[in-house]
Amino acid sequence: MPERTLVILKPDAVRRGLTGEIIGRIERKAGWSLAALELRTLDRATLEQHYAEHEGRPFYEPLVEFMASGPSVVMVVEGERVIEGVRALAGPTDPIAAAPGSVRGDFGTIVRENLIHASDSEESAEREMKFFFPSFA
Ligand code: IDP
């Protein structure tokens, strides 16, 4: 059964002109497709809620600042095992530890500026889709 996941191409991906490359990788996976997509500058309130689980960690404040620093591409991707699949396509959080072939492994060096967010479970995908696209069924 197809799933849906919430993906954010972070401000570094937009600034560096990598959104087409990353969206292309997602679209080329068999049966995956875009269900919603918007270029959006995320405000502090939105980001504080999105990253609430990290509040108090040393990287939290610079993360919120970075994420608010310019437009992101916010999207819903749907397809077979897309929650696990986009996480695999993104690679692990630290781009230096991420394997070449993954988005973070191919394009990133800085942990904070790691290009892409993707929901990490069915539960967070549901929550994040409703949060970023409230009118989305
Ligand atoms: P994930 O995005 O791979 O799921 P999380 O642990 O949920 O990773 O962290 C959210 C985001 O916070 C990361 O994608 C990264 O941008 C940033 N981040 C996480 N850990 C660190 C860190 O140790 N230093 C700087 N930024 C971090």
Short mmCIF file of N, CA and C and ligand atoms in Angstrom, two decimals:
data_model
loop_
_atom_site.label_atom_id
_atom_site.label_comp_id
_atom_site.label_asym_id
_atom_site.label_seq_id
_atom_site.Cartn_x
_atom_site.Cartn_y
_atom_site.Cartn_z
N MET A 1 0.84 -1.21 0.00
CA MET A 1 0.00 0.00 0.00
C MET A 1 0.87 1.26 0.00
N PRO A 2 0.58 2.21 -0.90
CA PRO A 2 1.42 3.42 -0.95
C PRO A 2 1.35 4.21 0.35
N GLU A 3 2.45 4.85 0.69
CA GLU A 3 2.53 5.71 1.87
C GLU A 3 2.76 7.15 1.41
N ARG A 4 2.66 8.07 2.37
CA ARG A 4 3.03 9.46 2.10
C ARG A 4 3.99 9.94 3.19
N THR A 5 4.90 10.81 2.78
CA THR A 5 5.87 11.36 3.74
C THR A 5 6.08 12.84 3.48
N LEU A 6 6.49 13.54 4.52
CA LEU A 6 6.73 14.99 4.42
C LEU A 6 8.24 15.20 4.24
N VAL A 7 8.59 15.92 3.20
CA VAL A 7 10.01 16.17 2.88
C VAL A 7 10.23 17.68 2.81
N ILE A 8 11.33 18.13 3.40
CA ILE A 8 11.72 19.54 3.27
C ILE A 8 13.11 19.60 2.64
N LEU A 9 13.22 20.32 1.52
CA LEU A 9 14.55 20.63 0.98
C LEU A 9 14.95 21.94 1.64
N LYS A 10 15.99 21.87 2.47
CA LYS A 10 16.33 22.95 3.39
C LYS A 10 16.91 24.16 2.64
N PRO A 11 17.03 25.31 3.33
CA PRO A 11 17.50 26.52 2.64
C PRO A 11 18.85 26.36 1.93
N ASP A 12 19.73 25.50 2.42
CA ASP A 12 21.02 25.31 1.73
C ASP A 12 20.80 24.66 0.37
N ALA A 13 19.86 23.74 0.29
CA ALA A 13 19.57 23.07 -1.00
C ALA A 13 19.01 24.07 -2.01
N VAL A 14 18.13 24.98 -1.52
CA VAL A 14 17.56 25.99 -2.42
C VAL A 14 18.65 26.97 -2.85
N ARG A 15 19.43 27.49 -1.88
CA ARG A 15 20.50 28.46 -2.20
C ARG A 15 21.50 27.89 -3.18
N ARG A 16 21.81 26.62 -3.04
CA ARG A 16 22.85 26.00 -3.89
C ARG A 16 22.29 25.47 -5.22
N GLY A 17 21.02 25.65 -5.43
CA GLY A 17 20.43 25.23 -6.70
C GLY A 17 20.37 23.72 -6.85
N LEU A 18 20.15 23.03 -5.73
CA LEU A 18 20.14 21.56 -5.77
C LEU A 18 18.74 20.96 -5.71
N THR A 19 17.70 21.80 -5.71
CA THR A 19 16.35 21.24 -5.54
C THR A 19 15.96 20.35 -6.72
N GLY A 20 16.30 20.78 -7.94
CA GLY A 20 15.96 19.97 -9.12
C GLY A 20 16.63 18.61 -9.06
N GLU A 21 17.90 18.62 -8.69
CA GLU A 21 18.67 17.37 -8.57
C GLU A 21 18.01 16.42 -7.55
N ILE A 22 17.65 16.97 -6.40
CA ILE A 22 17.10 16.12 -5.33
C ILE A 22 15.68 15.64 -5.69
N ILE A 23 14.87 16.56 -6.21
CA ILE A 23 13.51 16.16 -6.62
C ILE A 23 13.61 15.11 -7.74
N GLY A 24 14.57 15.29 -8.64
CA GLY A 24 14.77 14.32 -9.72
C GLY A 24 15.06 12.92 -9.18
N ARG A 25 15.89 12.85 -8.15
CA ARG A 25 16.20 11.54 -7.57
C ARG A 25 14.94 10.90 -6.98
N ILE A 26 14.11 11.73 -6.35
CA ILE A 26 12.87 11.20 -5.76
C ILE A 26 11.93 10.74 -6.87
N GLU A 27 11.79 11.57 -7.90
CA GLU A 27 10.84 11.24 -8.98
C GLU A 27 11.27 10.00 -9.77
N ARG A 28 12.58 9.76 -9.82
CA ARG A 28 13.06 8.61 -10.61
C ARG A 28 12.86 7.27 -9.91
N LYS A 29 12.54 7.29 -8.60
CA LYS A 29 12.24 6.03 -7.92
C LYS A 29 10.91 5.50 -8.46
N ALA A 30 10.89 4.26 -8.87
CA ALA A 30 9.71 3.69 -9.53
C ALA A 30 8.46 3.84 -8.67
N GLY A 31 7.46 4.47 -9.25
CA GLY A 31 6.17 4.56 -8.58
C GLY A 31 6.04 5.70 -7.57
N TRP A 32 7.11 6.42 -7.31
CA TRP A 32 7.00 7.54 -6.37
C TRP A 32 6.57 8.80 -7.13
N SER A 33 5.80 9.66 -6.44
CA SER A 33 5.39 10.90 -7.10
C SER A 33 5.18 12.00 -6.07
N LEU A 34 5.11 13.23 -6.58
CA LEU A 34 4.88 14.39 -5.72
C LEU A 34 3.38 14.56 -5.55
N ALA A 35 2.95 14.73 -4.29
CA ALA A 35 1.53 14.94 -4.01
C ALA A 35 1.25 16.39 -3.62
N ALA A 36 2.29 17.11 -3.17
CA ALA A 36 2.17 18.53 -2.83
C ALA A 36 3.57 19.11 -2.86
N LEU A 37 3.68 20.38 -3.24
CA LEU A 37 5.01 21.01 -3.28
C LEU A 37 4.86 22.53 -3.20
N GLU A 38 5.65 23.15 -2.33
CA GLU A 38 5.59 24.60 -2.20
C GLU A 38 6.95 25.16 -1.79
N LEU A 39 7.33 26.29 -2.41
CA LEU A 39 8.50 27.04 -1.97
C LEU A 39 8.03 27.95 -0.84
N ARG A 40 8.61 27.78 0.35
CA ARG A 40 8.07 28.49 1.53
C ARG A 40 9.20 28.85 2.49
N THR A 41 9.22 30.11 2.92
CA THR A 41 10.17 30.50 3.98
C THR A 41 9.52 30.21 5.31
N LEU A 42 10.10 29.28 6.06
CA LEU A 42 9.49 28.83 7.30
C LEU A 42 9.79 29.83 8.42
N ASP A 43 8.77 30.19 9.18
CA ASP A 43 9.00 31.16 10.26
C ASP A 43 9.39 30.43 11.56
N ARG A 44 9.87 31.23 12.50
CA ARG A 44 10.37 30.68 13.77
C ARG A 44 9.34 29.81 14.48
N ALA A 45 8.10 30.31 14.55
CA ALA A 45 7.06 29.58 15.30
C ALA A 45 6.85 28.19 14.69
N THR A 46 6.81 28.15 13.37
CA THR A 46 6.64 26.87 12.67
C THR A 46 7.82 25.94 12.97
N LEU A 47 9.02 26.50 12.91
CA LEU A 47 10.23 25.68 13.09
C LEU A 47 10.37 25.22 14.54
N GLU A 48 10.00 26.08 15.49
CA GLU A 48 10.08 25.68 16.90
C GLU A 48 9.16 24.50 17.17
N GLN A 49 8.00 24.51 16.52
CA GLN A 49 7.09 23.38 16.71
C GLN A 49 7.60 22.13 15.99
N HIS A 50 8.08 22.33 14.77
CA HIS A 50 8.58 21.20 13.99
C HIS A 50 9.75 20.50 14.69
N TYR A 51 10.64 21.29 15.29
CA TYR A 51 11.83 20.73 15.94
C TYR A 51 11.72 20.70 17.46
N ALA A 52 10.49 20.69 17.98
CA ALA A 52 10.26 20.76 19.44
C ALA A 52 11.05 19.70 20.20
N GLU A 53 11.18 18.51 19.62
CA GLU A 53 11.89 17.42 20.33
C GLU A 53 13.36 17.76 20.60
N HIS A 54 13.91 18.73 19.86
CA HIS A 54 15.32 19.08 20.02
C HIS A 54 15.54 20.31 20.90
N GLU A 55 14.45 20.90 21.40
CA GLU A 55 14.59 22.11 22.22
C GLU A 55 15.51 21.84 23.41
N GLY A 56 16.44 22.78 23.63
CA GLY A 56 17.37 22.62 24.74
C GLY A 56 18.71 22.02 24.32
N ARG A 57 18.73 21.36 23.18
CA ARG A 57 20.02 20.82 22.69
C ARG A 57 20.86 21.97 22.15
N PRO A 58 22.19 21.84 22.20
CA PRO A 58 23.06 22.95 21.76
C PRO A 58 22.84 23.34 20.30
N PHE A 59 22.43 22.39 19.46
CA PHE A 59 22.28 22.73 18.03
C PHE A 59 20.91 23.32 17.69
N TYR A 60 20.00 23.36 18.70
CA TYR A 60 18.61 23.76 18.41
C TYR A 60 18.49 25.18 17.86
N GLU A 61 19.06 26.15 18.58
CA GLU A 61 18.92 27.56 18.19
C GLU A 61 19.54 27.83 16.80
N PRO A 62 20.82 27.43 16.59
CA PRO A 62 21.37 27.63 15.24
C PRO A 62 20.60 26.88 14.15
N LEU A 63 20.01 25.76 14.51
CA LEU A 63 19.21 25.00 13.53
C LEU A 63 17.98 25.80 13.11
N VAL A 64 17.26 26.34 14.12
CA VAL A 64 16.06 27.13 13.81
C VAL A 64 16.45 28.35 12.97
N GLU A 65 17.54 29.01 13.35
CA GLU A 65 18.00 30.18 12.61
C GLU A 65 18.33 29.83 11.15
N PHE A 66 19.08 28.76 10.98
CA PHE A 66 19.42 28.31 9.63
C PHE A 66 18.17 27.98 8.81
N MET A 67 17.25 27.27 9.42
CA MET A 67 16.05 26.84 8.68
C MET A 67 15.15 28.02 8.30
N ALA A 68 15.29 29.14 9.06
CA ALA A 68 14.49 30.34 8.76
C ALA A 68 15.24 31.29 7.82
N SER A 69 16.44 30.93 7.41
CA SER A 69 17.34 31.87 6.72
C SER A 69 17.00 32.08 5.24
N GLY A 70 16.04 31.35 4.72
CA GLY A 70 15.67 31.51 3.32
C GLY A 70 14.62 30.49 2.97
N PRO A 71 14.14 30.53 1.74
CA PRO A 71 13.08 29.60 1.37
C PRO A 71 13.52 28.14 1.37
N SER A 72 12.57 27.28 1.72
CA SER A 72 12.72 25.83 1.62
C SER A 72 11.70 25.33 0.61
N VAL A 73 11.88 24.12 0.13
CA VAL A 73 10.84 23.46 -0.65
C VAL A 73 10.20 22.42 0.26
N VAL A 74 8.92 22.62 0.54
CA VAL A 74 8.18 21.70 1.42
C VAL A 74 7.30 20.84 0.54
N MET A 75 7.37 19.53 0.71
CA MET A 75 6.58 18.69 -0.19
C MET A 75 6.09 17.41 0.46
N VAL A 76 5.08 16.83 -0.15
CA VAL A 76 4.59 15.51 0.23
C VAL A 76 4.92 14.58 -0.93
N VAL A 77 5.56 13.47 -0.59
CA VAL A 77 5.91 12.47 -1.60
C VAL A 77 5.12 11.21 -1.29
N GLU A 78 4.60 10.56 -2.33
CA GLU A 78 3.86 9.33 -2.07
C GLU A 78 4.38 8.19 -2.92
N GLY A 79 4.20 6.98 -2.39
CA GLY A 79 4.64 5.80 -3.12
C GLY A 79 4.93 4.65 -2.17
N GLU A 80 5.37 3.58 -2.75
CA GLU A 80 5.66 2.35 -2.01
C GLU A 80 6.82 2.57 -1.03
N ARG A 81 6.61 2.32 0.24
CA ARG A 81 7.63 2.39 1.30
C ARG A 81 8.42 3.70 1.26
N VAL A 82 7.68 4.78 1.00
CA VAL A 82 8.35 6.06 0.76
C VAL A 82 8.94 6.66 2.05
N ILE A 83 8.40 6.30 3.20
CA ILE A 83 8.92 6.88 4.46
C ILE A 83 10.35 6.37 4.68
N GLU A 84 10.50 5.07 4.66
CA GLU A 84 11.83 4.47 4.81
C GLU A 84 12.72 4.86 3.61
N GLY A 85 12.11 4.89 2.43
CA GLY A 85 12.86 5.09 1.20
C GLY A 85 13.47 6.47 1.08
N VAL A 86 12.74 7.51 1.44
CA VAL A 86 13.32 8.86 1.34
C VAL A 86 14.41 9.04 2.40
N ARG A 87 14.21 8.42 3.58
CA ARG A 87 15.28 8.47 4.60
C ARG A 87 16.56 7.82 4.05
N ALA A 88 16.41 6.72 3.35
CA ALA A 88 17.58 6.04 2.77
C ALA A 88 18.22 6.89 1.68
N LEU A 89 17.37 7.49 0.86
CA LEU A 89 17.87 8.35 -0.23
C LEU A 89 18.60 9.58 0.34
N ALA A 90 18.14 10.07 1.50
CA ALA A 90 18.77 11.23 2.14
C ALA A 90 20.11 10.86 2.76
N GLY A 91 20.18 9.69 3.40
CA GLY A 91 21.38 9.30 4.13
C GLY A 91 21.32 9.75 5.58
N PRO A 92 22.26 9.28 6.41
CA PRO A 92 22.25 9.65 7.82
C PRO A 92 22.52 11.14 8.05
N THR A 93 22.20 11.60 9.27
CA THR A 93 22.22 13.03 9.60
C THR A 93 23.55 13.70 9.27
N ASP A 94 24.66 13.05 9.60
CA ASP A 94 25.99 13.65 9.37
C ASP A 94 26.44 13.35 7.93
N PRO A 95 26.51 14.39 7.10
CA PRO A 95 26.83 14.18 5.68
C PRO A 95 28.19 13.52 5.42
N ILE A 96 29.13 13.70 6.35
CA ILE A 96 30.44 13.08 6.15
C ILE A 96 30.35 11.57 6.37
N ALA A 97 29.46 11.16 7.27
CA ALA A 97 29.26 9.73 7.52
C ALA A 97 28.31 9.11 6.48
N ALA A 98 27.60 9.96 5.73
CA ALA A 98 26.63 9.45 4.76
C ALA A 98 27.34 8.89 3.53
N ALA A 99 26.87 7.77 3.04
CA ALA A 99 27.51 7.13 1.89
C ALA A 99 27.33 7.96 0.63
N PRO A 100 28.38 8.01 -0.20
CA PRO A 100 28.21 8.59 -1.54
C PRO A 100 27.05 7.86 -2.23
N GLY A 101 26.27 8.63 -3.00
CA GLY A 101 25.07 8.04 -3.60
C GLY A 101 23.82 8.54 -2.89
N SER A 102 23.96 8.88 -1.62
CA SER A 102 22.84 9.50 -0.90
C SER A 102 22.94 11.02 -1.09
N VAL A 103 21.82 11.72 -0.89
CA VAL A 103 21.82 13.18 -1.07
C VAL A 103 22.82 13.84 -0.13
N ARG A 104 22.77 13.46 1.15
CA ARG A 104 23.69 14.08 2.11
C ARG A 104 25.13 13.65 1.82
N GLY A 105 25.32 12.41 1.44
CA GLY A 105 26.66 11.91 1.13
C GLY A 105 27.25 12.54 -0.12
N ASP A 106 26.42 12.87 -1.07
CA ASP A 106 26.92 13.46 -2.32
C ASP A 106 27.15 14.96 -2.21
N PHE A 107 26.33 15.66 -1.41
CA PHE A 107 26.34 17.13 -1.48
C PHE A 107 26.67 17.84 -0.18
N GLY A 108 26.68 17.14 0.97
CA GLY A 108 26.82 17.83 2.24
C GLY A 108 28.17 17.64 2.90
N THR A 109 28.51 18.59 3.79
CA THR A 109 29.68 18.44 4.67
C THR A 109 29.33 18.82 6.10
N ILE A 110 28.35 19.70 6.29
CA ILE A 110 28.04 20.27 7.60
C ILE A 110 26.79 19.59 8.15
N VAL A 111 26.85 19.17 9.43
CA VAL A 111 25.72 18.41 9.99
C VAL A 111 24.43 19.22 9.93
N ARG A 112 24.51 20.51 10.32
CA ARG A 112 23.28 21.32 10.32
C ARG A 112 22.75 21.50 8.90
N GLU A 113 23.64 21.78 7.96
CA GLU A 113 23.22 22.10 6.59
C GLU A 113 23.25 20.83 5.74
N ASN A 114 22.36 19.93 6.11
CA ASN A 114 22.39 18.60 5.48
C ASN A 114 21.27 18.40 4.46
N LEU A 115 20.81 19.52 3.91
CA LEU A 115 20.02 19.57 2.68
C LEU A 115 18.56 19.13 2.73
N ILE A 116 18.25 18.14 3.53
CA ILE A 116 16.93 17.51 3.40
C ILE A 116 16.41 17.02 4.75
N HIS A 117 15.12 17.23 4.96
CA HIS A 117 14.41 16.59 6.09
C HIS A 117 13.41 15.60 5.51
N ALA A 118 13.24 14.46 6.16
CA ALA A 118 12.20 13.51 5.76
C ALA A 118 11.63 12.87 7.02
N SER A 119 10.32 12.73 7.08
CA SER A 119 9.66 12.12 8.24
C SER A 119 10.28 10.76 8.53
N ASP A 120 10.39 10.45 9.84
CA ASP A 120 11.11 9.23 10.21
C ASP A 120 10.20 8.05 10.60
N SER A 121 8.88 8.24 10.56
CA SER A 121 7.97 7.15 10.90
C SER A 121 6.59 7.48 10.33
N GLU A 122 5.71 6.48 10.32
CA GLU A 122 4.34 6.72 9.85
C GLU A 122 3.66 7.79 10.68
N GLU A 123 3.92 7.70 11.99
CA GLU A 123 3.31 8.64 12.92
C GLU A 123 3.79 10.07 12.65
N SER A 124 5.10 10.26 12.48
CA SER A 124 5.58 11.62 12.25
C SER A 124 5.20 12.09 10.85
N ALA A 125 5.12 11.20 9.88
CA ALA A 125 4.68 11.59 8.54
C ALA A 125 3.26 12.17 8.60
N GLU A 126 2.36 11.49 9.28
CA GLU A 126 0.97 11.97 9.43
C GLU A 126 0.94 13.34 10.10
N ARG A 127 1.68 13.44 11.21
CA ARG A 127 1.69 14.68 11.98
C ARG A 127 2.29 15.83 11.14
N GLU A 128 3.40 15.57 10.48
CA GLU A 128 4.09 16.62 9.74
C GLU A 128 3.32 17.04 8.48
N MET A 129 2.67 16.09 7.82
CA MET A 129 1.86 16.45 6.64
C MET A 129 0.71 17.37 7.04
N LYS A 130 0.04 17.02 8.14
CA LYS A 130 -1.09 17.86 8.61
C LYS A 130 -0.59 19.23 9.04
N PHE A 131 0.60 19.25 9.64
CA PHE A 131 1.16 20.51 10.15
C PHE A 131 1.54 21.44 9.00
N PHE A 132 2.21 20.93 7.99
CA PHE A 132 2.69 21.78 6.90
C PHE A 132 1.65 21.99 5.80
N PHE A 133 0.73 21.06 5.65
CA PHE A 133 -0.32 21.19 4.63
C PHE A 133 -1.68 20.89 5.27
N PRO A 134 -2.18 21.83 6.10
CA PRO A 134 -3.41 21.56 6.86
C PRO A 134 -4.62 21.25 5.95
N SER A 135 -4.61 21.80 4.73
CA SER A 135 -5.78 21.58 3.87
C SER A 135 -5.65 20.30 3.05
N PHE A 136 -4.53 19.64 3.20
CA PHE A 136 -4.24 18.43 2.41
C PHE A 136 -4.98 17.24 3.02
N ALA A 137 -5.77 16.55 2.22
CA ALA A 137 -6.60 15.46 2.77
C ALA A 137 -5.74 14.28 3.21
P1 IDP B 1 17.46 13.88 10.87
O1 IDP B 1 17.13 15.17 10.13
O2 IDP B 1 18.54 13.10 10.18
O3 IDP B 1 16.25 13.07 11.22
P2 IDP B 1 17.57 14.83 13.66
O4 IDP B 1 18.34 14.14 14.73
O5 IDP B 1 16.07 14.76 13.72
O6 IDP B 1 18.16 14.32 12.27
O7 IDP B 1 18.02 16.36 13.69
C1 IDP B 1 17.30 17.34 13.00
C2 IDP B 1 18.26 18.24 12.26
O8 IDP B 1 19.04 18.96 13.23
C3 IDP B 1 19.32 17.52 11.42
O9 IDP B 1 18.84 17.16 10.15
C4 IDP B 1 20.41 18.57 11.34
O10 IDP B 1 20.07 19.60 10.41
C5 IDP B 1 20.35 19.17 12.74
N1 IDP B 1 21.27 18.51 13.67
C6 IDP B 1 21.13 17.32 14.30
N2 IDP B 1 22.18 17.03 15.10
C7 IDP B 1 23.01 18.08 14.98
C8 IDP B 1 24.30 18.38 15.54
O11 IDP B 1 24.89 17.62 16.32
N3 IDP B 1 24.87 19.56 15.17
C9 IDP B 1 24.25 20.44 14.30
N4 IDP B 1 23.05 20.19 13.76
C10 IDP B 1 22.44 19.03 14.08
#
